[in-house]
mmCIF file of C-alpha atoms and ligand atoms in Angstrom:
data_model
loop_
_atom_site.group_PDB
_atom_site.id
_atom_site.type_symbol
_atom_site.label_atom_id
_atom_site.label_comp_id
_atom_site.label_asym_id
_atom_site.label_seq_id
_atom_site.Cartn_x
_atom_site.Cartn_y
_atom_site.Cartn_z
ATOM 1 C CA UNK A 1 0.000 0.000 0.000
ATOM 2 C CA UNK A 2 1.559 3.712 -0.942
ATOM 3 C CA UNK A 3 1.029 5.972 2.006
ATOM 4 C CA UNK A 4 -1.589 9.003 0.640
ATOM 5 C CA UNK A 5 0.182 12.190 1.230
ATOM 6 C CA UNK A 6 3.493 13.295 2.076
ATOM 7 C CA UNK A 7 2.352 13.867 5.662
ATOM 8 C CA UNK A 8 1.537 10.497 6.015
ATOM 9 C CA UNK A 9 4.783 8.996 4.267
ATOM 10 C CA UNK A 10 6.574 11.237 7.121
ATOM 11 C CA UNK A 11 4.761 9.194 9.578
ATOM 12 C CA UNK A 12 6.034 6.055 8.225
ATOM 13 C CA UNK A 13 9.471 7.491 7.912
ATOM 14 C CA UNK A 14 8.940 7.487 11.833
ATOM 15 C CA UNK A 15 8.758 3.699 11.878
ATOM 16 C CA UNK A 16 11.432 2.149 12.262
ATOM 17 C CA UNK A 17 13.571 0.920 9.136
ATOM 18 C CA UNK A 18 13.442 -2.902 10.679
ATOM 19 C CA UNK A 19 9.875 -2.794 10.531
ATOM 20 C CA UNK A 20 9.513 -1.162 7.346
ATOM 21 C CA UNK A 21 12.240 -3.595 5.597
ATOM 22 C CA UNK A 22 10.220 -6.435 6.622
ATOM 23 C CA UNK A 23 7.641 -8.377 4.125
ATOM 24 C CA UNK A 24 4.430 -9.107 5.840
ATOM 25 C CA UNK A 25 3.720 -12.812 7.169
ATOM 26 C CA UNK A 26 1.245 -13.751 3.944
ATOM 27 C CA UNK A 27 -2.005 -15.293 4.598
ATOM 28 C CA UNK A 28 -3.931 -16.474 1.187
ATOM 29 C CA UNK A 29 -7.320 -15.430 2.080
ATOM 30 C CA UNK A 30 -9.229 -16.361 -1.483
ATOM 31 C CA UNK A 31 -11.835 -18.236 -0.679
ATOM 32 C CA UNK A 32 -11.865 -21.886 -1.891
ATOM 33 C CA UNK A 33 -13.809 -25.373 -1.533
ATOM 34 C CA UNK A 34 -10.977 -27.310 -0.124
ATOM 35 C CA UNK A 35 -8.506 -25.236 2.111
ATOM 36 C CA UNK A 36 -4.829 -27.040 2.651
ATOM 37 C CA UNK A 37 -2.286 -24.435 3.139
ATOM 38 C CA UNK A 38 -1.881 -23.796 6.610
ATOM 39 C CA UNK A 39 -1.890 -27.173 8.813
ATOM 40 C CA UNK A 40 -5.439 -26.895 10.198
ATOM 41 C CA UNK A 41 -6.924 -30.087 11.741
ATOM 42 C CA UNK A 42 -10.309 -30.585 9.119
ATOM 43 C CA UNK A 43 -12.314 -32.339 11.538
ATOM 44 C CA UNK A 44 -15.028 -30.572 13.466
ATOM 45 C CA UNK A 45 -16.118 -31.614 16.967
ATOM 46 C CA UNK A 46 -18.921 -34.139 16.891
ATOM 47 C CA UNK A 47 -22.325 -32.515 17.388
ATOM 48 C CA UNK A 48 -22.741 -33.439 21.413
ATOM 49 C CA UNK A 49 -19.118 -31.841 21.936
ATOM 50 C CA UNK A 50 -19.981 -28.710 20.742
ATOM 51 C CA UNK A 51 -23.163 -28.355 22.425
ATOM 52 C CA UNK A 52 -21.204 -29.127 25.713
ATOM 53 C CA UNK A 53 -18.953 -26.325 24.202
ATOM 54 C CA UNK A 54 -21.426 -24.217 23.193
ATOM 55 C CA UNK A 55 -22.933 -24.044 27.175
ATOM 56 C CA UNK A 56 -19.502 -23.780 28.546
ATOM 57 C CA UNK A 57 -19.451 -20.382 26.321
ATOM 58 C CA UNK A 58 -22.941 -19.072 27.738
ATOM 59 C CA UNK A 59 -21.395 -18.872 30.924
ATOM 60 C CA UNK A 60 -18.447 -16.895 30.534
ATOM 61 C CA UNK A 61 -18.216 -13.624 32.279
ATOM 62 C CA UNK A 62 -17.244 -11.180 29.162
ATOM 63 C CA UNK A 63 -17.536 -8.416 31.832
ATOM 64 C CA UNK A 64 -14.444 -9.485 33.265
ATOM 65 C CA UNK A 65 -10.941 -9.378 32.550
ATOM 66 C CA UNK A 66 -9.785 -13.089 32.123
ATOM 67 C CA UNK A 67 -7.704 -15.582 34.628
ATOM 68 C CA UNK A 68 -4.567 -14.286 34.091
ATOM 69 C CA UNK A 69 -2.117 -16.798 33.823
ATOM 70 C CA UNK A 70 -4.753 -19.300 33.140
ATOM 71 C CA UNK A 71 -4.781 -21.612 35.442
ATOM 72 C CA UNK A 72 -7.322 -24.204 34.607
ATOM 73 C CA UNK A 73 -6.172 -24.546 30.915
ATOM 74 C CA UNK A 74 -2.530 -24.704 31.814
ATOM 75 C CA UNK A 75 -3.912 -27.753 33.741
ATOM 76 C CA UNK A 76 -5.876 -29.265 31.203
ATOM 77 C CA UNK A 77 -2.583 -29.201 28.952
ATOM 78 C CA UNK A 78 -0.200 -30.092 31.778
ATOM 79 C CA UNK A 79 -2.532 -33.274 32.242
ATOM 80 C CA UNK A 80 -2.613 -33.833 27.870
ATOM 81 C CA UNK A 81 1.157 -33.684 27.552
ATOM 82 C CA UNK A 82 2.639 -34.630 31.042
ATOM 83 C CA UNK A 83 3.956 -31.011 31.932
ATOM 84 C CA UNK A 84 4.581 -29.093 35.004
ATOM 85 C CA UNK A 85 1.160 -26.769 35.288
ATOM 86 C CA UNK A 86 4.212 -24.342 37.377
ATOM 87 C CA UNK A 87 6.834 -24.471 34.468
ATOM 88 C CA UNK A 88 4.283 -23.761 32.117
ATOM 89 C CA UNK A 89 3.344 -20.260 30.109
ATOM 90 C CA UNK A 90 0.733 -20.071 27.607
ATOM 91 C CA UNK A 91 0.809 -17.631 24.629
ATOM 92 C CA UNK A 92 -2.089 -16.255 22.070
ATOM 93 C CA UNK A 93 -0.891 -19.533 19.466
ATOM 94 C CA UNK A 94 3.190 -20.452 20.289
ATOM 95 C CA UNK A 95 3.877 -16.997 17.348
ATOM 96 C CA UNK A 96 2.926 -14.741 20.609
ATOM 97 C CA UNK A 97 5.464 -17.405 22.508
ATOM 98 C CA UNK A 98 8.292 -16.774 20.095
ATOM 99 C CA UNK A 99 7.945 -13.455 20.331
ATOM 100 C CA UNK A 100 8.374 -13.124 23.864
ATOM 101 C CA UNK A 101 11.865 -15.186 24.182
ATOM 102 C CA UNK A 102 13.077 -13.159 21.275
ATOM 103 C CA UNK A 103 12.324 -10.185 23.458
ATOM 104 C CA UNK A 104 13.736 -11.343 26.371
ATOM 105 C CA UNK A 105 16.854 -12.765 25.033
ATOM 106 C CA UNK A 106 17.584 -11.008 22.307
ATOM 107 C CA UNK A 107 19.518 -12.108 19.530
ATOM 108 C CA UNK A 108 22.133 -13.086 17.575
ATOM 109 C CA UNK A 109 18.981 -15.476 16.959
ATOM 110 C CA UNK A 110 20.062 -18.422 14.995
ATOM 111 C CA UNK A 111 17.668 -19.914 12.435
ATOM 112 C CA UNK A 112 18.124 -23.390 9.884
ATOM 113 C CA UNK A 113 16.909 -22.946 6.552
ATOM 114 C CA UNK A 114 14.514 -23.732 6.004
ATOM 115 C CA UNK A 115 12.231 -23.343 8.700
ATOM 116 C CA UNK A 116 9.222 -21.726 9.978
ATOM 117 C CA UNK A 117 9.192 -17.941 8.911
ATOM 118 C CA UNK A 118 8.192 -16.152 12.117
ATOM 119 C CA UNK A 119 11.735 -16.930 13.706
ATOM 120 C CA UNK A 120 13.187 -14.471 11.345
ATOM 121 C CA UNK A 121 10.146 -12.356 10.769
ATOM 122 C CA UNK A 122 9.803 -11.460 14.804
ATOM 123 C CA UNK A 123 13.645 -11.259 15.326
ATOM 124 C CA UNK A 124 13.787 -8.707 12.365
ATOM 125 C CA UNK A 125 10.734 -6.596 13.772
ATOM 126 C CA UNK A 126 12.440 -6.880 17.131
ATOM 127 C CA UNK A 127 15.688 -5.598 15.876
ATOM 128 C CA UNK A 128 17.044 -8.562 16.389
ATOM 129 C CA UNK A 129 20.196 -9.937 14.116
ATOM 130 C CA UNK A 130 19.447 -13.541 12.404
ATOM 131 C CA UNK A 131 21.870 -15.793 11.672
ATOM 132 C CA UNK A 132 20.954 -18.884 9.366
ATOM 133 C CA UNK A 133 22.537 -21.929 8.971
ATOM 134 C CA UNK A 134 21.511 -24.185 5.866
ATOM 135 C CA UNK A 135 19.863 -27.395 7.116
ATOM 136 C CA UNK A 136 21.992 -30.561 5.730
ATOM 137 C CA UNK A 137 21.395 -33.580 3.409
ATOM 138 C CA UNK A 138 17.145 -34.738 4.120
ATOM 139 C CA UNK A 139 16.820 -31.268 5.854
ATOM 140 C CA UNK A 140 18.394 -32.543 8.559
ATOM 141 C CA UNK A 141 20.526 -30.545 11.584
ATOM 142 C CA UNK A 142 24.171 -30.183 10.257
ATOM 143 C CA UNK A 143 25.546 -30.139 13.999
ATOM 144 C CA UNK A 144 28.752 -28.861 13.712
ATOM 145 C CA UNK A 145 28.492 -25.820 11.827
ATOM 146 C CA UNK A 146 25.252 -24.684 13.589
ATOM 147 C CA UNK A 147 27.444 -25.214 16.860
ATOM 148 C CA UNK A 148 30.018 -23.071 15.513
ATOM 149 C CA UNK A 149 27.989 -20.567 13.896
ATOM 150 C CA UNK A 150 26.572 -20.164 17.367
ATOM 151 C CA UNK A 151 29.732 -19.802 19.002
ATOM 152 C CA UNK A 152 31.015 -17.782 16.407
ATOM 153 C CA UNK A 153 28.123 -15.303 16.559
ATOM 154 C CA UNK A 154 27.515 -15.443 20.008
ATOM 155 C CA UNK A 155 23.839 -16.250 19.584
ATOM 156 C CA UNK A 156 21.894 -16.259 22.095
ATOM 157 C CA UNK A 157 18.651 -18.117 21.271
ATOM 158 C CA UNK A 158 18.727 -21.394 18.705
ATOM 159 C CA UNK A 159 14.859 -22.312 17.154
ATOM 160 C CA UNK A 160 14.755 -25.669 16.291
ATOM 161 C CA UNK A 161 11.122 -26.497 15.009
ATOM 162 C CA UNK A 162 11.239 -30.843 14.881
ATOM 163 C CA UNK A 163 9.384 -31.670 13.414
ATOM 164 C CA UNK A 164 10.304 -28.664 11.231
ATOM 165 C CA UNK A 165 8.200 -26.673 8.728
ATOM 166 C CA UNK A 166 8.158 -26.748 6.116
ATOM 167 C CA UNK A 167 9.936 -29.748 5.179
ATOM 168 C CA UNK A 168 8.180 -32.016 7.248
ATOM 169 C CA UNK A 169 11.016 -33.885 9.113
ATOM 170 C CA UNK A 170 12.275 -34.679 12.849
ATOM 171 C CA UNK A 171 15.716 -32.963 13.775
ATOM 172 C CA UNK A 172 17.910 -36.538 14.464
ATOM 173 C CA UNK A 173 18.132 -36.841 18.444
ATOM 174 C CA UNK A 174 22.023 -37.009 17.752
ATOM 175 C CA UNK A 175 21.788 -33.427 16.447
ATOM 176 C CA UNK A 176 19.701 -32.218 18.649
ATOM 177 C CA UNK A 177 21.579 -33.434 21.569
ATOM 178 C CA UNK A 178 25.110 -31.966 20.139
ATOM 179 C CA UNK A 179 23.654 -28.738 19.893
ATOM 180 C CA UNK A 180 21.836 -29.036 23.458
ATOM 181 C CA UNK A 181 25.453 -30.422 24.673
ATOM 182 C CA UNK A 182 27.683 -27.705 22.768
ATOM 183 C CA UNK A 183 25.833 -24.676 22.940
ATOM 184 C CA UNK A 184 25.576 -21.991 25.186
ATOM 185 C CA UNK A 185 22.779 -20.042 23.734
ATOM 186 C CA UNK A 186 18.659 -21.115 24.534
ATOM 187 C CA UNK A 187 17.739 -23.824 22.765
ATOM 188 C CA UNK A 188 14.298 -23.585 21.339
ATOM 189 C CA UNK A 189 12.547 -27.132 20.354
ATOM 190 C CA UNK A 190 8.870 -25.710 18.990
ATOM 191 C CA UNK A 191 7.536 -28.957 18.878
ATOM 192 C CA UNK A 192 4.100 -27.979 17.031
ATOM 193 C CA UNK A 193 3.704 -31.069 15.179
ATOM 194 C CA UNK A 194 4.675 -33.239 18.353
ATOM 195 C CA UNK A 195 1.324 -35.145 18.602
ATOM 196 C CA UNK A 196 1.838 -36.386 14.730
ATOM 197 C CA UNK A 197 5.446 -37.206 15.347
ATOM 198 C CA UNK A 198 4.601 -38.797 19.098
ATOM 199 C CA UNK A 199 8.558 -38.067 20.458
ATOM 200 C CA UNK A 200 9.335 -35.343 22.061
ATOM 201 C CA UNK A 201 12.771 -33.782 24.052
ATOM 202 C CA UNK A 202 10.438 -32.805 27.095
ATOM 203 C CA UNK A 203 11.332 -35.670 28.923
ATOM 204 C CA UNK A 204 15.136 -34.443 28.912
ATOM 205 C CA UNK A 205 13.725 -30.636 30.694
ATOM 206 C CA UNK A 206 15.259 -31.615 33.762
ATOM 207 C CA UNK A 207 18.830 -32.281 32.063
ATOM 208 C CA UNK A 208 19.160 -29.498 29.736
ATOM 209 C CA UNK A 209 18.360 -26.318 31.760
ATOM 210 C CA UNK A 210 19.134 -23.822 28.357
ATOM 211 C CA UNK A 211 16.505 -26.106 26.590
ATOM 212 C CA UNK A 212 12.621 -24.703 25.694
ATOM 213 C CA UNK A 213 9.749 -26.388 24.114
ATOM 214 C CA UNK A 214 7.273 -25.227 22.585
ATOM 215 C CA UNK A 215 3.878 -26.614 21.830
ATOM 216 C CA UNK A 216 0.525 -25.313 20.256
ATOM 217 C CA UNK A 217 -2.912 -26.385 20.308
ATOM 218 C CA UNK A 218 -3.269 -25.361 16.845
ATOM 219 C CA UNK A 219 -2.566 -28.274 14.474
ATOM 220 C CA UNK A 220 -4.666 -30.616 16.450
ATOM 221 C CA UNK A 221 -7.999 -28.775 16.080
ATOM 222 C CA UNK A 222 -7.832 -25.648 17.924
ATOM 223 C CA UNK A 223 -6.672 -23.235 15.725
ATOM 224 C CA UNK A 224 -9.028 -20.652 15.867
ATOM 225 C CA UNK A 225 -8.305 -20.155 20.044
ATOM 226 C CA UNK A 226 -4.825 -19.366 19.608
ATOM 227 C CA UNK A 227 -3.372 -21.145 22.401
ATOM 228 C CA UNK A 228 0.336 -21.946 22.450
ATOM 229 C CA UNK A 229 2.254 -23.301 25.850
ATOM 230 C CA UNK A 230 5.731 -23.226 26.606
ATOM 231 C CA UNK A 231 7.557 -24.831 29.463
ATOM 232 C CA UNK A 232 10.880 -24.696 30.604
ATOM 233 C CA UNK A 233 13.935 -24.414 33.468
ATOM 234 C CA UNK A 234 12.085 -22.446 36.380
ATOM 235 C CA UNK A 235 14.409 -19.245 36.270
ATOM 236 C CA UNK A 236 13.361 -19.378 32.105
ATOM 237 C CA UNK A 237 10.003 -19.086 32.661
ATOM 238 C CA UNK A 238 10.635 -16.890 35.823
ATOM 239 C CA UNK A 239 11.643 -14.147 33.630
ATOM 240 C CA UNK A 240 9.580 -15.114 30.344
ATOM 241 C CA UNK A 241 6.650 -14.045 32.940
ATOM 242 C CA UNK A 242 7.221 -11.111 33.483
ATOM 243 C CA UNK A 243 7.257 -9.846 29.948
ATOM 244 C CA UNK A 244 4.206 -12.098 29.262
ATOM 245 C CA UNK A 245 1.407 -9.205 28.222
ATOM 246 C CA UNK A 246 -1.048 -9.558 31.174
ATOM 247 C CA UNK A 247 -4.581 -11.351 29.909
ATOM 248 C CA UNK A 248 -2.724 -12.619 26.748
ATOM 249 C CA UNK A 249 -5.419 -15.334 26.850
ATOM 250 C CA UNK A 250 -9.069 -14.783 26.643
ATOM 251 C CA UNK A 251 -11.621 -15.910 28.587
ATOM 252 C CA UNK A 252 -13.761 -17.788 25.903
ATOM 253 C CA UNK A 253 -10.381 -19.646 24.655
ATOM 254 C CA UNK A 254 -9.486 -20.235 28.534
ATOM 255 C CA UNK A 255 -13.131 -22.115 28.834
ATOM 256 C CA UNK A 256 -13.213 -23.858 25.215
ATOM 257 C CA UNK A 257 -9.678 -25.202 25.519
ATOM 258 C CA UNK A 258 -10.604 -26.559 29.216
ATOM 259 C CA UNK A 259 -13.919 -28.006 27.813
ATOM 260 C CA UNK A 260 -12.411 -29.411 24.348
ATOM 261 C CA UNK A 261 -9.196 -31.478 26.362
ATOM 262 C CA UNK A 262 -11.493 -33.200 28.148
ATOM 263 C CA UNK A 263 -12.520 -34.888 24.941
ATOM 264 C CA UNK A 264 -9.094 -36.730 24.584
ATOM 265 C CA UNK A 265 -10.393 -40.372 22.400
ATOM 266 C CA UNK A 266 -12.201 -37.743 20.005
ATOM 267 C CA UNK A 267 -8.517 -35.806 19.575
ATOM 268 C CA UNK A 268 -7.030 -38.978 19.465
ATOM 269 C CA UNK A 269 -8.931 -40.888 16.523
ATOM 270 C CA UNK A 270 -8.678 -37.582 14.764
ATOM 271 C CA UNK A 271 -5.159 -37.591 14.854
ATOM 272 C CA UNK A 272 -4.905 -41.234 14.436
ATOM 273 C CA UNK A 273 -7.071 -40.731 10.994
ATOM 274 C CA UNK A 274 -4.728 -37.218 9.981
ATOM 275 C CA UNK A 275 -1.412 -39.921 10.327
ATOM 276 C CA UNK A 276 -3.014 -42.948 8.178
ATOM 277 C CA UNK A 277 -4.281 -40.144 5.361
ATOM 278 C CA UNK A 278 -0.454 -38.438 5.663
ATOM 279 C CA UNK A 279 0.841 -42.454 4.889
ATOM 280 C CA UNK A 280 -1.630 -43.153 2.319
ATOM 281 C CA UNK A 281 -1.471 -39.504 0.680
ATOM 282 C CA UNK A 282 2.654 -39.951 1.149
ATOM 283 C CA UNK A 283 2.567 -43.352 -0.862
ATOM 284 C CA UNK A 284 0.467 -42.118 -3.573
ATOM 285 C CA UNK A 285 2.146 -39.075 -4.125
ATOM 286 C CA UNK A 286 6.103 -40.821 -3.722
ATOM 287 C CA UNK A 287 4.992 -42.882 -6.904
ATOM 288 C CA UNK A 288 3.407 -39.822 -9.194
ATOM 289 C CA UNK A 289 6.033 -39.115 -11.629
ATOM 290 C CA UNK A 290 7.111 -35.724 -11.640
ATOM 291 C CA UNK A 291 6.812 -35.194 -8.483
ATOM 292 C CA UNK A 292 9.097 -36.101 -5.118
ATOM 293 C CA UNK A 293 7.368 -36.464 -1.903
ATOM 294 C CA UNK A 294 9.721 -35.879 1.422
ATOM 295 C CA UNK A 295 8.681 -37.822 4.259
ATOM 296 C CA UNK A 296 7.197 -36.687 7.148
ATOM 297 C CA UNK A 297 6.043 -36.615 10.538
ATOM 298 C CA UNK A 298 3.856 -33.953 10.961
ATOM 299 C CA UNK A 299 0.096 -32.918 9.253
ATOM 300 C CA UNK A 300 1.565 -32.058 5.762
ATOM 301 C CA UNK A 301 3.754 -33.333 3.016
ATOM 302 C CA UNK A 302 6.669 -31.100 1.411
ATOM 303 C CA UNK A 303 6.722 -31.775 -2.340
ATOM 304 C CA UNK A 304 8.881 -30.813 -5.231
ATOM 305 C CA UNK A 305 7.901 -30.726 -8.932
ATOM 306 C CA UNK A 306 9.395 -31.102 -11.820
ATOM 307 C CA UNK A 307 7.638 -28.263 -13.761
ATOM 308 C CA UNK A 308 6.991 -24.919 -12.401
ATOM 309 C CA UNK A 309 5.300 -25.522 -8.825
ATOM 310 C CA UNK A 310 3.919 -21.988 -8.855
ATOM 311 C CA UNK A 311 1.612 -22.484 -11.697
ATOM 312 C CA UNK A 312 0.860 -26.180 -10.301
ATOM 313 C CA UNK A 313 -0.146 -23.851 -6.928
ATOM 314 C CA UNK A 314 -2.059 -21.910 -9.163
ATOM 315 C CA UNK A 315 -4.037 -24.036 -11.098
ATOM 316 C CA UNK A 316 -4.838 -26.301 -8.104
ATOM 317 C CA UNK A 317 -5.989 -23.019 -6.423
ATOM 318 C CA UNK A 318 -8.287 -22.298 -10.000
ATOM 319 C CA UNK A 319 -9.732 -25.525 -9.152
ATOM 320 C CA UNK A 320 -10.790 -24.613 -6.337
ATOM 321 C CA UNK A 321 -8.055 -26.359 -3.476
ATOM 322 C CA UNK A 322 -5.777 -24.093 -1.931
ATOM 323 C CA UNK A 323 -2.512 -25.556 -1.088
ATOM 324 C CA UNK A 324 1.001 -23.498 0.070
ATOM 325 C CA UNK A 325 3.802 -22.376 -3.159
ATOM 326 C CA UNK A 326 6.907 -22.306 -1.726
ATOM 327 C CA UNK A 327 8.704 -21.449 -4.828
ATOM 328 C CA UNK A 328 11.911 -19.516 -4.525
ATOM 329 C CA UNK A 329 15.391 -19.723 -5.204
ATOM 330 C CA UNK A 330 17.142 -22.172 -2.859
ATOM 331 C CA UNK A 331 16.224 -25.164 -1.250
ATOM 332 C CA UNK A 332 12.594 -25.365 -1.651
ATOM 333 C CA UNK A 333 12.871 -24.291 -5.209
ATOM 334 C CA UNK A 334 10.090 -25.632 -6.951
ATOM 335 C CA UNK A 335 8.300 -26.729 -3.344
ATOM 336 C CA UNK A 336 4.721 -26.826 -2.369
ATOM 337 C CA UNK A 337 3.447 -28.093 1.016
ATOM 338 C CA UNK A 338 -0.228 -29.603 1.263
ATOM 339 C CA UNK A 339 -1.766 -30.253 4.714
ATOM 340 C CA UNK A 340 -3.385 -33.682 5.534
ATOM 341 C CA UNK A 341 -7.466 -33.068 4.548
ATOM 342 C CA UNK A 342 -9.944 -35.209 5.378
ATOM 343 C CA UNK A 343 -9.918 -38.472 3.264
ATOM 344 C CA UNK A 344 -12.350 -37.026 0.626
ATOM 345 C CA UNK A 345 -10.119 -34.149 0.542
ATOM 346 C CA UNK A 346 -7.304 -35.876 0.283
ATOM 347 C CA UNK A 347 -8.640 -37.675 -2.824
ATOM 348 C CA UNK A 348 -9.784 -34.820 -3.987
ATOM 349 C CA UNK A 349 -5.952 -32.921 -4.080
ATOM 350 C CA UNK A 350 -4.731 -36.259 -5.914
ATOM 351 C CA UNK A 351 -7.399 -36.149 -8.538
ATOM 352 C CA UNK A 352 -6.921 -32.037 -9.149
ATOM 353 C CA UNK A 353 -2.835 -32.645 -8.698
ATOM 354 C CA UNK A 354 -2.728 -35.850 -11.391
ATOM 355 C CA UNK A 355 -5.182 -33.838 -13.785
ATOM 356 C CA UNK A 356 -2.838 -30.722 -13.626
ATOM 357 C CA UNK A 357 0.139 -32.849 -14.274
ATOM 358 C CA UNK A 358 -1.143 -34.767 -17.543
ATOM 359 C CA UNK A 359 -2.152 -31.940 -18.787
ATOM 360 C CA UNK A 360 0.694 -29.798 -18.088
HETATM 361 N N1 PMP B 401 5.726 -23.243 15.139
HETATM 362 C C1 PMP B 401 5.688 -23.890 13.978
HETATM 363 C C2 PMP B 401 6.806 -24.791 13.611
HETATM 364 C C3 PMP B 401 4.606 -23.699 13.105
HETATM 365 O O1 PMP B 401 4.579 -24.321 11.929
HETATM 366 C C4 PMP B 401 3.555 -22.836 13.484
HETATM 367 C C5 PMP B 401 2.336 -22.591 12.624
HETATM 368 N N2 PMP B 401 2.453 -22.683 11.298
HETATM 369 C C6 PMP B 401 3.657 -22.177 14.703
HETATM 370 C C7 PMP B 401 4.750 -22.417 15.520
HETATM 371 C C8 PMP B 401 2.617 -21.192 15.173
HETATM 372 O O2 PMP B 401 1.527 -21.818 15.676
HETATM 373 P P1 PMP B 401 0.420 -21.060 16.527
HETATM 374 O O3 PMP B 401 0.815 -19.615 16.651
HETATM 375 O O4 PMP B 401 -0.838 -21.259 15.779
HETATM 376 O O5 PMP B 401 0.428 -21.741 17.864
#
């Protein structure tokens, strides 16, 4: 957008140059029939959870300010994923999370590529200097150079999403553990896909007191509350608190999340369902010539194509199924990344995709 008068582009002159050098987080908002860009869970509740839901929400006291720190939810998740309700913060979806240990660290902040975007995005708008270290052969951790890029830089905070976005894969535990061994800086281990990857580092919280983890409720049908958690060493999340924006969670996500957890085998088969399509979508799609599925083990599939993947992205969204272009120069040149639908949806995307390619 061009600012309207010269008054105004004054304004903006008053902004600072980090913020104004930065290109805005996209969101594709065109409306389509089958949405798989952005690692939503399809499945709705079942009709008797949401009217529990739905009278759960009729008693909420808007009036009020919320719980602050959130007390009940942090429960509800502590009980989910085996956490310490005290060693736990939540955040307005795990971006609000990130932003807050940028802030209180600062950087160097140290980044693989590629990765999820808002590591660099937030450390940019916070001033922050990124340093990036290419990820290795199958997108996985290349150790040694990260550890002495670190060093070398004197980073301060590492982000290791594993399973990462977008390619799709689990850091190897020997990586990880080098870096968590060799480093100095905080460790970061946004674990977002953990519950379609099922292994996790949080059991090693007590040994690694630099380490961080990061989960969301996000990707495993929550999206729209915007509920992230992170837990860590006490004196971490001591001092994350008390940058923590106060209320950062409302009251009607505080009372869906706590209402929603309790429905654990519905979560469960979902999930269970979202991992069989991601197998069956994987083996379809690792046999359709021109194309090269990676693997992975989280609710989407990183693909590369042959012929230009932008106007594959394009045509599939013509048709009506919206699906992520990664296109650029470098590693995920000629990438797209399509989340796990529901099984007609699925089908669906491998009809559209195979018509595209014939007729390409
Ligand atoms: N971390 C990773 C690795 C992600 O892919 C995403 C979402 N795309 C997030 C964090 C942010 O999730 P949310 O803010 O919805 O919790």
């Amino acid at each position: 957008m061009k600012p309207k008068s010269t008054k105004t582009a004054k304004l903006v002159g008053l902004i600072r140059p980090e913020v104004r050098a930065l290109k805005a987080y996209r969101v594709d908002e065109t409306p389509v029939r089958i949405k798989l860009d952005a690692m939503e869970n399809p499945f709705s509740l079942p009709g008797s959870v949401q009217k529990q839901l739905a009278s759960v929400l009729r008693e909420v006291k808007i009036n009020l300010y919320p719980d602050p720190s959130g007390k009940e939810l942090k429960e509800s998740i502590a009980s989910l994923w085996k956490m310490d309700p005290d060693l736990m913060i939540l955040g307005n979806g795990s971006d609000e999370l990130i932003q807050a240990i940028i802030l209180a660290f600062g950087g160097p902040v140290l980044v693989p590529v590629p990765t999820f975007a808002m590591y660099e995005i937030t450390s940019r708008a916070l001033a922050q200097p990124v340093v990036t270290v290419p990820l290795g052969e199958d997108f996985d951790l290349d150790a040694g150079t990260l550890i002495k890029k670190a060093r070398q830089s004197k980073a301060r905070v590492i982000f290791l999403a594993s399973p990462n976005n977008p390619t799709g894969n689990r850091f190897s535990d020997k990586a990880v553990k080098k870096i968590l061994d060799n480093t100095t800086a905080a460790v970061v281990i946004d674990e977002a896909y953990y519950s379609f990857s099922g292994k996790s580092w949080l059991p090693q919280l007590n040994k690694y007191p630099n380490m961080i983890i990061l989960r969301t409720l996000s990707k495993i049908g929550f999206a729209g509350l915007r509920v992230g958690v992170l837990t860590a060493s006490p004196g971490i999340v001591n001092e994350l608190n008390k940058i923590r924006l106060p209320y950062n969670i409302n009251s009607l996500s505080q009372a869906a999340g706590v209402s929603a957890l309790k429905h654990r085998t519905v979560i469960n088969r979902q999930i269970s369902t979202l991992i069989s399509e991601r197998k069956k979508l994987y083996n379809v799609l690792s046999r359709m010539p021109g194309i090269t599925a990676y693997p992975s083990e989280t609710n989407f599939i990183l693909l590369r194509t042959t012929s230009d993947a932008s106007v594959i992205q394009k045509k599939m969204k013509g048709a009506g199924i919206l699906i992520k272009d990664l296109n650029g120069p470098g590693p995920l040149k000629n990438c797209l990344r399509v989340t796990i639908g529901t099984p007609e949806e699925n089908r669906e995307f491998l009809r559209t995709l195979k018509t595209i390619l014939d007729t390409a």
